[in-house]
Coordinates of C-alpha atoms in Angstrom, one line a residue:
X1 CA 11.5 -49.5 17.4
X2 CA 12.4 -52.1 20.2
X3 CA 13.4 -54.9 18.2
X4 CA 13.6 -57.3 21.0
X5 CA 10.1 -57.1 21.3
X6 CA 8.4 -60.0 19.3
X7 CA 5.8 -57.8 16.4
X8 CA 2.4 -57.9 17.7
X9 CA -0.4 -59.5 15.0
X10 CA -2.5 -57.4 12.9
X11 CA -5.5 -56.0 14.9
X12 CA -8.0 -57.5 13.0
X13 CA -7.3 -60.8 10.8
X14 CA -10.2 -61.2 8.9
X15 CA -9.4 -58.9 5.2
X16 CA -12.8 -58.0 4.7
X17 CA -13.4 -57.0 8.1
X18 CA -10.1 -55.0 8.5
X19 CA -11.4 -52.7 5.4
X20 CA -15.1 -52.1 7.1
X21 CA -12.9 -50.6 9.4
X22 CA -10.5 -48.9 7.5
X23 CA -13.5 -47.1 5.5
X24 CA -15.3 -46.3 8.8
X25 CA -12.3 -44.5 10.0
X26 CA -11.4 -42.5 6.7
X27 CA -15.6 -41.6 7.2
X28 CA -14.7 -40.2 10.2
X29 CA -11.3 -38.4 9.4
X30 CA -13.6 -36.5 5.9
X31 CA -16.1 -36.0 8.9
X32 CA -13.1 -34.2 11.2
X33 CA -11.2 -32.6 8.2
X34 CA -14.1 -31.5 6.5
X35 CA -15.6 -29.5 9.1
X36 CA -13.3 -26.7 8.6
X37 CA -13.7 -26.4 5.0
X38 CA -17.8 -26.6 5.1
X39 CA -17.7 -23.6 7.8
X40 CA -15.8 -21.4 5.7
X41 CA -18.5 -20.0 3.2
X42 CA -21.3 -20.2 5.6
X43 CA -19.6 -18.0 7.9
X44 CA -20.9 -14.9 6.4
X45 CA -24.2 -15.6 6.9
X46 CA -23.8 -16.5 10.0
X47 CA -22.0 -13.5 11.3
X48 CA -24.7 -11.6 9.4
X49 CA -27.4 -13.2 11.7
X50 CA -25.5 -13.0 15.3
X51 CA -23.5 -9.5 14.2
X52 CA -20.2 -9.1 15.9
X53 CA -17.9 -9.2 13.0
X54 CA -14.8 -8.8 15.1
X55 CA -15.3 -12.3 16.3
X56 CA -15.7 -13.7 13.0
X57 CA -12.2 -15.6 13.0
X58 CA -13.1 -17.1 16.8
X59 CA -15.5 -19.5 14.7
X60 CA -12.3 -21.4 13.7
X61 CA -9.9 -20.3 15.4
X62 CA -11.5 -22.0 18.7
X63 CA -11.9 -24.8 16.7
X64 CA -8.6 -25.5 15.4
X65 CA -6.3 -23.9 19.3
X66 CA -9.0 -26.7 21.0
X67 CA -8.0 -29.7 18.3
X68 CA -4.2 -28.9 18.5
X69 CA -4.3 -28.7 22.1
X70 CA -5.6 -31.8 22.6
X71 CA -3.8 -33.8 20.0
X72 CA -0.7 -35.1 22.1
X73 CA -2.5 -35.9 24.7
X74 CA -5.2 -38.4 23.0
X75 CA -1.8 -40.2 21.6
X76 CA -0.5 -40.9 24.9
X77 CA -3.9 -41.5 26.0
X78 CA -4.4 -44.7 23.6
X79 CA -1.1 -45.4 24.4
X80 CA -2.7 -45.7 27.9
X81 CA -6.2 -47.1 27.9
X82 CA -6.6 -48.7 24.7
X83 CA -6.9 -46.7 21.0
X84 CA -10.8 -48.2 20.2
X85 CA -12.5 -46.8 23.2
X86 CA -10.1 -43.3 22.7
X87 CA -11.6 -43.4 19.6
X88 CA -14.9 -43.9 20.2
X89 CA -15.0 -41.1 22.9
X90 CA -13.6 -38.9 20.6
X91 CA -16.4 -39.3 18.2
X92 CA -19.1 -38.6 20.2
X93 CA -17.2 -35.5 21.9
X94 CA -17.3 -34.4 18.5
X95 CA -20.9 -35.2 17.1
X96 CA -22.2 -33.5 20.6
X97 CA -20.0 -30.3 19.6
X98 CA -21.9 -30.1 16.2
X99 CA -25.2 -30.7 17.7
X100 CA -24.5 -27.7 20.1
X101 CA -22.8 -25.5 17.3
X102 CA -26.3 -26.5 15.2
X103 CA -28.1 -25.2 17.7
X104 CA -26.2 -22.1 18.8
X105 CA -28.3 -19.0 19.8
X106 CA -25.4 -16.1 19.5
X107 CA -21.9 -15.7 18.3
X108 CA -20.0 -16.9 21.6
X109 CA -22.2 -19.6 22.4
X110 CA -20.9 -20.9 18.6
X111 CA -17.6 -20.3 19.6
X112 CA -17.9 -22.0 22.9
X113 CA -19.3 -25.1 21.0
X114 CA -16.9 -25.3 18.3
X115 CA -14.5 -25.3 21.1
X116 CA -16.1 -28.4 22.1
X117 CA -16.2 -29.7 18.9
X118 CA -12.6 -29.2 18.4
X119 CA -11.7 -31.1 21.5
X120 CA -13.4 -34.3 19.9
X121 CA -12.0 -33.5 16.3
X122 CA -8.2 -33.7 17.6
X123 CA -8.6 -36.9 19.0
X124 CA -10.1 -38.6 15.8
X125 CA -6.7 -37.0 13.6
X126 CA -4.5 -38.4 15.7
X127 CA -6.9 -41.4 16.6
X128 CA -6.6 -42.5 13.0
X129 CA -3.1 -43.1 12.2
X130 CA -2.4 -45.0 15.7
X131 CA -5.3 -47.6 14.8
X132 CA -4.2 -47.8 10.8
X133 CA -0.6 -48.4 13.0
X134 CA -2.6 -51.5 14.3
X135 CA -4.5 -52.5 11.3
X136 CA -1.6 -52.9 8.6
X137 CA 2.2 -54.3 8.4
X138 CA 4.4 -51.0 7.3
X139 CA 4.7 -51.9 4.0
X140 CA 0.6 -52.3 3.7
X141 CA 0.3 -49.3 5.9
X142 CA 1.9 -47.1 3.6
X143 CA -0.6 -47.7 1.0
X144 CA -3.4 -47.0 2.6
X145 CA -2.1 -44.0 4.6
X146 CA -2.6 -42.5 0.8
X147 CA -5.7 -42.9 1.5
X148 CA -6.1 -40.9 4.1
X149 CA -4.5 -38.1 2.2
X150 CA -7.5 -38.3 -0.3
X151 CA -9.7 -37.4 2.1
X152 CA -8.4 -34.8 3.7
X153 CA -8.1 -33.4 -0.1
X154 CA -11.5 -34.7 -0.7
X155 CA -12.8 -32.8 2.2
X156 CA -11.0 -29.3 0.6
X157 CA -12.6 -29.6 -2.1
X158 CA -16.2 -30.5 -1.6
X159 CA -16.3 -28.6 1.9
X160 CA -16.8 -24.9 1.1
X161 CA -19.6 -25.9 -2.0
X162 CA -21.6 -27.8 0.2
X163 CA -21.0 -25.6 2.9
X164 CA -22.4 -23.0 0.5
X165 CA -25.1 -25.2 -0.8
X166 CA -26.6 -26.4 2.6
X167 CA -26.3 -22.9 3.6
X168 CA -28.6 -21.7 1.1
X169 CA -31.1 -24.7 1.1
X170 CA -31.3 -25.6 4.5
X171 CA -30.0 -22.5 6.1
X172 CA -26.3 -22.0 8.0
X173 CA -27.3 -25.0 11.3
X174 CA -27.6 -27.9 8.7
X175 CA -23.7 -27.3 8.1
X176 CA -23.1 -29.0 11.5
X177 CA -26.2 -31.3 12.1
X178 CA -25.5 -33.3 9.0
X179 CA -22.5 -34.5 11.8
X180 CA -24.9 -36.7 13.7
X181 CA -26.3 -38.9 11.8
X182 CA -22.8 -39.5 10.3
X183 CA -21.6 -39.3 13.7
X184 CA -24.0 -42.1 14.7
X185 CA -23.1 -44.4 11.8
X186 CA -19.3 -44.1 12.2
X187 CA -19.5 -44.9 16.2
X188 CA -21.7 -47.7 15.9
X189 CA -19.9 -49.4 13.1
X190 CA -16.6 -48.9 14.8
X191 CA -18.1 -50.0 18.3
X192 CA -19.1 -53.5 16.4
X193 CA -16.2 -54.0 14.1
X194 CA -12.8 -52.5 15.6
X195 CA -11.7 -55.1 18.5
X196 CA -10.1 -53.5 21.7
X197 CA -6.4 -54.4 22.4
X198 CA -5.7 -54.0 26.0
X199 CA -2.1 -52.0 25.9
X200 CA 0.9 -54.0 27.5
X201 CA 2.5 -51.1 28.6
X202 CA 1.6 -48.2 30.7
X203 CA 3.8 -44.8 30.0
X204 CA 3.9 -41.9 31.9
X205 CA 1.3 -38.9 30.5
X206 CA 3.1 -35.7 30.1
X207 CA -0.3 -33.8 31.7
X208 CA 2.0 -30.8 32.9
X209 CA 3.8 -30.3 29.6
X210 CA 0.3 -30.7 27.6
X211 CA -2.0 -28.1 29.8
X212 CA 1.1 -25.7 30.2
X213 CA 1.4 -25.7 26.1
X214 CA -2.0 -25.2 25.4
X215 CA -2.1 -22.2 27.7
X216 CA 1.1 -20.6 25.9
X217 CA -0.9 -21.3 22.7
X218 CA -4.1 -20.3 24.2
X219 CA -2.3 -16.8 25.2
X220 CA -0.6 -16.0 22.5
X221 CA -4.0 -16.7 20.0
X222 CA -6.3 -14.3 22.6
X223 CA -3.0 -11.6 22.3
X224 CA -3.7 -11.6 18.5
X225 CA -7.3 -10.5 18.6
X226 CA -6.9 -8.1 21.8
X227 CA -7.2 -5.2 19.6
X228 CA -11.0 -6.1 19.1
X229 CA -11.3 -7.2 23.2
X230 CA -9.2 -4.4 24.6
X231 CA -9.3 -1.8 21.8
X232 CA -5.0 -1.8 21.0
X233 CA -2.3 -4.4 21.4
X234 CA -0.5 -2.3 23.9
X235 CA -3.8 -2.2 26.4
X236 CA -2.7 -3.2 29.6
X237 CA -4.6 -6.6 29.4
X238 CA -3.0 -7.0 26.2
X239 CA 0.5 -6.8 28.0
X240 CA -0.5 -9.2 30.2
X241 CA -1.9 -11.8 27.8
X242 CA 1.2 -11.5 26.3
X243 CA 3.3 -11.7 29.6
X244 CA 1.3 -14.5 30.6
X245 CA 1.8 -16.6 27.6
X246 CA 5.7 -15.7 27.8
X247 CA 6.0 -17.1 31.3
X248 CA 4.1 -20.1 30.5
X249 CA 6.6 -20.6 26.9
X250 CA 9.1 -20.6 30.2
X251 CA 7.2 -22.8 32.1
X252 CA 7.0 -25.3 29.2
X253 CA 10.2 -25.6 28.4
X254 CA 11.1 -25.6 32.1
X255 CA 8.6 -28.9 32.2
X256 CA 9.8 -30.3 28.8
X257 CA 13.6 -30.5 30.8
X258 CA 12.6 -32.8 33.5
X259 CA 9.6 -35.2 32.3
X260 CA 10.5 -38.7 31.5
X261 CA 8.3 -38.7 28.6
X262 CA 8.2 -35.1 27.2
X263 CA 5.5 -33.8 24.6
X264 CA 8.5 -32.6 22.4
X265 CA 12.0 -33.2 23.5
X266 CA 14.1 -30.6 23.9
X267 CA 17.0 -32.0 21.7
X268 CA 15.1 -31.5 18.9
X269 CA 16.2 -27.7 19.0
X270 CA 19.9 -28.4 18.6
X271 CA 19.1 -29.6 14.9
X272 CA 18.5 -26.0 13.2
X273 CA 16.8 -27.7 10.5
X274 CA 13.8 -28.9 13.3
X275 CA 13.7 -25.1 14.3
X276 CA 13.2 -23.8 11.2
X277 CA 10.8 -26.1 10.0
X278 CA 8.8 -24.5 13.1
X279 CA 8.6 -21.4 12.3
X280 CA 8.2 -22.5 8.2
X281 CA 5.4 -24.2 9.8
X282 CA 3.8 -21.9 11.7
X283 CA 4.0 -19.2 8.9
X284 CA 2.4 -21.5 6.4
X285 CA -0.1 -22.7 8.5
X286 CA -1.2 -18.9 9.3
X287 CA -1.3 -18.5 5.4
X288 CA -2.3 -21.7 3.9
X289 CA -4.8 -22.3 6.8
X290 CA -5.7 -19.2 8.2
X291 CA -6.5 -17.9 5.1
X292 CA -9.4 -20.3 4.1
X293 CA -12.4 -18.3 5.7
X294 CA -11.5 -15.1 4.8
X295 CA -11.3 -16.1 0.7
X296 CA -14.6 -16.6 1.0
X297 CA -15.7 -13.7 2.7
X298 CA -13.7 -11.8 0.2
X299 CA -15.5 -13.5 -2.6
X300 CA -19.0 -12.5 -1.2
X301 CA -18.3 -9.2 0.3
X302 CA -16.8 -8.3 -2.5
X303 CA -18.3 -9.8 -5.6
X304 CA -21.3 -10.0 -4.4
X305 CA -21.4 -14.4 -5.0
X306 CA -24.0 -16.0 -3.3
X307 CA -22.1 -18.9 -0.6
X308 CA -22.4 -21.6 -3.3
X309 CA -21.2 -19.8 -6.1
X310 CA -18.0 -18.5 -4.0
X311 CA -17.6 -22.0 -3.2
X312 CA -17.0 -23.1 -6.4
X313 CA -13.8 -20.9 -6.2
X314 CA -12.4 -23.2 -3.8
X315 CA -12.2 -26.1 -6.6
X316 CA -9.3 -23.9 -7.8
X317 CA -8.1 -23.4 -4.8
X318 CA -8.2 -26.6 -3.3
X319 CA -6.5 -28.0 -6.7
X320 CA -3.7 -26.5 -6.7
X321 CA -3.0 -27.5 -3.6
X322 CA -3.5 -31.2 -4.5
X323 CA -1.3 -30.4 -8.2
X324 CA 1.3 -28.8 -6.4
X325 CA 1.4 -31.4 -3.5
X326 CA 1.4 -34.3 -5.3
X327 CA 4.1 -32.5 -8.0
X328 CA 6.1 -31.8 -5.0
X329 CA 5.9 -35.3 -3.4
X330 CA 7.2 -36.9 -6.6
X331 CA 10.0 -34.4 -7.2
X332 CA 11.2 -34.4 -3.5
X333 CA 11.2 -38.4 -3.9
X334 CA 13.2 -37.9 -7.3
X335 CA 15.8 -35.4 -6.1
X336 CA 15.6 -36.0 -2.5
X337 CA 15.7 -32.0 -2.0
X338 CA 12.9 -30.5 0.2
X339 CA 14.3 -26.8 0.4
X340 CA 13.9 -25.7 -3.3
X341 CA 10.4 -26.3 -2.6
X342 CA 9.6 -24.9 0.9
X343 CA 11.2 -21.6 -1.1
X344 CA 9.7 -22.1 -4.0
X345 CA 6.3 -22.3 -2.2
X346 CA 6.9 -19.1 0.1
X347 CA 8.1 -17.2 -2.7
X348 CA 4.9 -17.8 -4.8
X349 CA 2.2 -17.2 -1.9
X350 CA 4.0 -14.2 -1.4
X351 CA 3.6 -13.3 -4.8
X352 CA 0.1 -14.6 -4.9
X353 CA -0.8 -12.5 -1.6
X354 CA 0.5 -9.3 -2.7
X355 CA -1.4 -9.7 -6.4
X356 CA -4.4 -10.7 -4.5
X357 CA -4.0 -7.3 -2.4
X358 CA -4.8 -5.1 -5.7
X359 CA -7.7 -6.5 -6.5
X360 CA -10.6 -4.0 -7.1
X361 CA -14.2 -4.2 -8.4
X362 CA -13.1 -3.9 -12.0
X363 CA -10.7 -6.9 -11.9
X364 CA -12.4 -10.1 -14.0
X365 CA -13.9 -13.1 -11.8
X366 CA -11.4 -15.7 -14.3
X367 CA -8.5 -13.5 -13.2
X368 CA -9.0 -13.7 -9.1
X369 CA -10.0 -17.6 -10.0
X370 CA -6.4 -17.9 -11.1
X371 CA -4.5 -16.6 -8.5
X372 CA -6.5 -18.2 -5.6
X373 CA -5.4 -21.2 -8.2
X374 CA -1.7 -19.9 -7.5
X375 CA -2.1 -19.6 -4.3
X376 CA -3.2 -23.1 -4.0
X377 CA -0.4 -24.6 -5.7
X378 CA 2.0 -22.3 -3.2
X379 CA 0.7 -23.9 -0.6
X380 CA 0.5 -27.3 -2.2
X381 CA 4.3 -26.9 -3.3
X382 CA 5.4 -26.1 0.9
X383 CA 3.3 -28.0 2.6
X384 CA 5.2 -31.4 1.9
X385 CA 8.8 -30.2 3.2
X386 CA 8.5 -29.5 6.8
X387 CA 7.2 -33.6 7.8
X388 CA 9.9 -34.8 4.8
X389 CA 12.4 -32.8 6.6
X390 CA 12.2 -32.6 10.2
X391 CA 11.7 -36.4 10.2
X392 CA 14.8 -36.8 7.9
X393 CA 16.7 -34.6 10.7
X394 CA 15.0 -36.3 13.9
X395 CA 16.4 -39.3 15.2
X396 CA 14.4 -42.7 14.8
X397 CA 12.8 -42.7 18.5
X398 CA 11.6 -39.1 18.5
X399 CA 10.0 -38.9 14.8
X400 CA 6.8 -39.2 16.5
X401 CA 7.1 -36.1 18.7
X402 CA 8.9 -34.4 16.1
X403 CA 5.8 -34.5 13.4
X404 CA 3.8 -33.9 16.0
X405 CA 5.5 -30.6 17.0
X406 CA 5.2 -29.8 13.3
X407 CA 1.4 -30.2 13.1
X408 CA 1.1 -28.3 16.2
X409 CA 2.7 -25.3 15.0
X410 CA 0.6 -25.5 11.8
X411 CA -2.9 -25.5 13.7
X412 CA -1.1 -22.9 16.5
X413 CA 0.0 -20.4 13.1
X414 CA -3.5 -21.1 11.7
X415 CA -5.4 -20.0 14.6
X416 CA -3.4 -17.3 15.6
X417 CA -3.5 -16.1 12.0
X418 CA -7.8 -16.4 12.1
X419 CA -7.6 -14.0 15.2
X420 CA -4.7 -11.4 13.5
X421 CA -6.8 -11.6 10.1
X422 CA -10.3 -10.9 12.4
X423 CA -8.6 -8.0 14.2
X424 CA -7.6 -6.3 10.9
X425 CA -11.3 -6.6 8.9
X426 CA -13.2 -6.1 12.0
X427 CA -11.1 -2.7 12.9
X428 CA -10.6 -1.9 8.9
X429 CA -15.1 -2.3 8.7
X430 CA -15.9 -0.6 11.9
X431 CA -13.4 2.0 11.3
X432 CA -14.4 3.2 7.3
X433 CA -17.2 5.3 8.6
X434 CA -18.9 5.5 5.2
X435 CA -23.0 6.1 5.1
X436 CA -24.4 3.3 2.8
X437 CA -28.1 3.7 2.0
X438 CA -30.1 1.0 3.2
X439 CA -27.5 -0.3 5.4
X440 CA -27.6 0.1 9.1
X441 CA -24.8 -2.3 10.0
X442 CA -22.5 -3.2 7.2
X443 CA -20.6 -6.2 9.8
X444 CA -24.5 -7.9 9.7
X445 CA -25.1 -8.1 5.9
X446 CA -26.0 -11.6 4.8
X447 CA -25.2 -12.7 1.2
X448 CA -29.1 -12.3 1.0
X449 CA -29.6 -9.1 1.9
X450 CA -26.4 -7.8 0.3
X451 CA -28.4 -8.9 -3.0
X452 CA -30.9 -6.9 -2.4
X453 CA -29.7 -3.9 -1.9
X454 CA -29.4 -1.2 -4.9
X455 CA -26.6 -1.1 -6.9
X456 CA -24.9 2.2 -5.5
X457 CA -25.4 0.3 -1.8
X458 CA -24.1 -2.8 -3.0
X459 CA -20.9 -1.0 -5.1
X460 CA -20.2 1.0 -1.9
X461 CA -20.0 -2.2 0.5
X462 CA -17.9 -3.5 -1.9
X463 CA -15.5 -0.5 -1.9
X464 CA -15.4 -1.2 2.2
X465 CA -14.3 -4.2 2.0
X466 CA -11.8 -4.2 -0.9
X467 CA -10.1 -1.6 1.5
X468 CA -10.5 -3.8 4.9
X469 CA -8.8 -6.8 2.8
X470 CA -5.7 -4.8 1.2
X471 CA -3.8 -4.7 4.5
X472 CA -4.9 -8.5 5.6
X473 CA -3.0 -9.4 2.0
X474 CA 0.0 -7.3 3.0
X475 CA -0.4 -8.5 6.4
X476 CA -0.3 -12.4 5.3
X477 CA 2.5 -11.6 2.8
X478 CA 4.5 -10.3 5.8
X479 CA 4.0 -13.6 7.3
X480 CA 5.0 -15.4 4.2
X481 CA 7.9 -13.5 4.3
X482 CA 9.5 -14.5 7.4
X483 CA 8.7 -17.9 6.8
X484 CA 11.0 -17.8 3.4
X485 CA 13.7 -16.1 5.2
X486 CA 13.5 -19.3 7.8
X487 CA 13.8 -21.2 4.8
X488 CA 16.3 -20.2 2.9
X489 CA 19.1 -20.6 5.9
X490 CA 18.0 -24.5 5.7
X491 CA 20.7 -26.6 5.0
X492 CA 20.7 -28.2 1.8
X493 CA 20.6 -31.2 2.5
X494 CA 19.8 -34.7 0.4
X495 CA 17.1 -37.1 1.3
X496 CA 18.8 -40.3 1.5
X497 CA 17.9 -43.6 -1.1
X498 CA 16.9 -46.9 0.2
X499 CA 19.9 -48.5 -0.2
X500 CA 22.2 -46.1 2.1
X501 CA 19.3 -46.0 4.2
X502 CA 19.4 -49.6 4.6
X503 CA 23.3 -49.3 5.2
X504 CA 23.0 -46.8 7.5
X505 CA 20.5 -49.0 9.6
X506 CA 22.6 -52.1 9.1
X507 CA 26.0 -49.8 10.4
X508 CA 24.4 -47.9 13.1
X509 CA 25.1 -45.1 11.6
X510 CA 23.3 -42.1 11.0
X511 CA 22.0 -41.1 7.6
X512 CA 22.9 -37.8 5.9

């Protein structure tokens, strides 16, 4: 922070006035995060009306490459033009998305919306914190950021029920057209209550560095699930996907060398601890993320639960990942260690993966509750050390592009993961070649018609899929297992207290 610079005022003066605000923006964060979450357990209803189970994972994954991609761009934009009308565009990008996602007609023209969708929801994450930057002294801020927190826990939790719940009342397109009247509340409360601050300063946009990146990402995502496009990972388009995505990784870093104002500077990397909170990151993005959807298809494909009963699964799910982040967060702040727990948490959604992968028609409902419950508190347990730690290892003036970097490898991981995960059911389905009475195409069975079926059909779709899902668990605990092997060569280092941190500041000199 320039400290010759005199501290600008608060954006709004007026307390009441600055919480209308505050509240209007965490609406439209739960709108953003819970989007995700409420797709999850309609999704097998959907693919059951449109078919084509092999793109299945698309339905997020577009949604979460488009938000990631566009997330350090709508910083620098604010930066640029002004956060409120950044904001507000960012909104509307996103209640249009839903509207078209609402009224899809096949699978890709729900992916191509959700794409759109996702290029509004990126701007209102990052959106968020930079106006909250404006809204609150540090000290204040840090209180409310909490809030935040909340509701993107909030939105975990009550996502995949009412996802499942609207799904069955209203059918699957109420799941995104509940956006716009939300949509319209949050933009015209916002448009009447958030002032607009014309910026002082006008820095240089990294466009080169952010379009190359999002091809890479882009790439690499459309490698993963060219096993269902081109029919193997070693088809000649593959190769080039691949070769592509390498070149442009070149190209990045290439760009990244000789911008003024890169997306993530390439210092960063001399710190191992930032590189291998990266790939931590990525890893448990592709298994605490990526994973989300397919629980639920598991549950119904499986189990036979209707959408709003498998949602209810995601309580436990979604709880311990709120136990086991909030244990974490108090522990880390106790210690000061963050590696005991970004090992810890690998270690136990490996475990929790590979019990998960012997599941079979005769194991009890309370048991698979409890280790989705494990696997929650796995990834609640992790998910806290990579921020902790790569901003304890960044210096002051590039925390900003440092978490950033973070949060992009989590939503890259995630989406790549959705596509990986989509190639190995699709292929593992299509593949079985088991005759099942009454069913013609086992990738189009709704929940509905799955509950119809006799109990022989019903028994033998759930034999298909407990088969198609073994490998995806060995598959994500593969994943896991790279990520603890990242982990465990972290240094072990000591979050510093407040006092040397204050000493350190007062000294110039850096902290340990």
């Amino acid at each position: 922070m320039d400290m010759s610079r005199p501290a600008q005022t608060p954006l709004v003066a007026d307390k009441r006035q600055r919480l209308f605000v505050f509240w209007f923006l965490m609406a439209a964060l739960f709108m953003a995060a819970l989007d995700n979450h409420i797709v999850s357990t309609a999704l097998p209803t959907i693919v059951g009306e449109f078919g084509q189970m092999e793109s299945f994972g698309w339905v997020s994954s577009a949604f979460l490459l488009a938000m990631s991609s566009v997330m350090p761009i709508y910083g620098k934009l604010g930066d640029l033009f002004g956060r409120k009308y950044v904001m507000l565009f960012a909104i509307v990008l996103f209640t249009l998305g839903s509207v078209l996602c609402g009224f899809a007609w096949s699978m890709n023209s729900l992916i191509a919306a959700r794409v759109f969708q996702g290029l509004g929801g990126g701007g209102i994450m990052v959106s968020i914190f930079s106006i909250n930057a404006d809204l609150f002294e540090p000290r204040e801020r840090a209180k409310y950021q909490s809030y935040s927190s909340l509701m993107i826990m909030a939105a975990g939790s009550i996502g995949p029920v009412l996802g499942g719940t609207l799904s069955d009342l209203f059918g699957w397109r109420s799941i995104f057209l509940i956006n716009l009247p939300l949509g319209v509340i949050v933009v015209t409360g916002l448009a009447l209550l958030l002032p607009y601050r014309r910026p002082q300063r006008k820095p240089k946009i990294d466009y080169a560095g952010a379009v190359v990146l999002a091809l890479t990402i882009a790439s690499l995502v459309t490698f993963a699930d060219s096993h269902q496009l081109f029919g193997s990972l070693m088809a000649f388009e593959s190769l080039v996907l691949l070769g592509f995505g390498m070149a442009c990784a070149g190209l990045w870093v290439f760009v990244e060398s000789r911008v003024p104002e890169p997306i993530v500077p390439l210092k960063l990397f001399r710190d191992s601890t930032f590189s291998l909170f990266l790939i931590i990151t990525l890893c448990s993005g592709a298994v605490g993320i990526g994973m989300v959807n397919y629980y639920a298809l598991f549950l119904q494909t499986t189990t036979g639960l209707s959408p709003s009963q498998a949602g209810l699964f995601f309580i436990g799910l979604t709880g311990g990942i709120v136990v086991g982040s909030m244990s974490a967060g108090r522990l880390i702040s106790i210690t000061g260690r963050y590696k005991p727990f970004a090992v810890l948490g690998l270690v136990m959604s490996i475990g929790a993966l590979l019990l998960l992968s012997q599941v079979t028609s005769a194991t009890p409902l309370w048991l698979v509750a409890i280790l989705l419950m494990l696997q929650g508190l796995a990834v609640g347990f992790g998910q806290q050390a990579p921020i902790i730690g790569v901003q304890n290892s960044a210096p002051r003036e590039d925390m900003g592009a440092a978490t950033g970097a973070v949060t992009l490898m989590r939503m890259g991981g995630a989406s790549i993961a959705i596509s990986l995960y989509g190639a190995i059911i699709g292929s593992s389905v299509k593949g079985s070649g088991v005759a099942i009475p009454g069913v013609a195409d086992i990738g189009a069975l709704t929940p509905k018609v799955l509950d119809q079926l006799p109990q022989a059909s019903r028994e033998a779709v759930a034999s298909v899929y407990f088969s198609a899902f073994t490998p995806l668990f060995f598959a994500a605990a593969v994943i896991a297992a790279i990520g603890l092997i990242a982990a465990l060569f972290l240094k072990p280092k000591r979050l510093p207290t407040a006092q040397v941190s204050a000493a350190a500041q007062q000294n110039k000199l850096p902290t340990p």
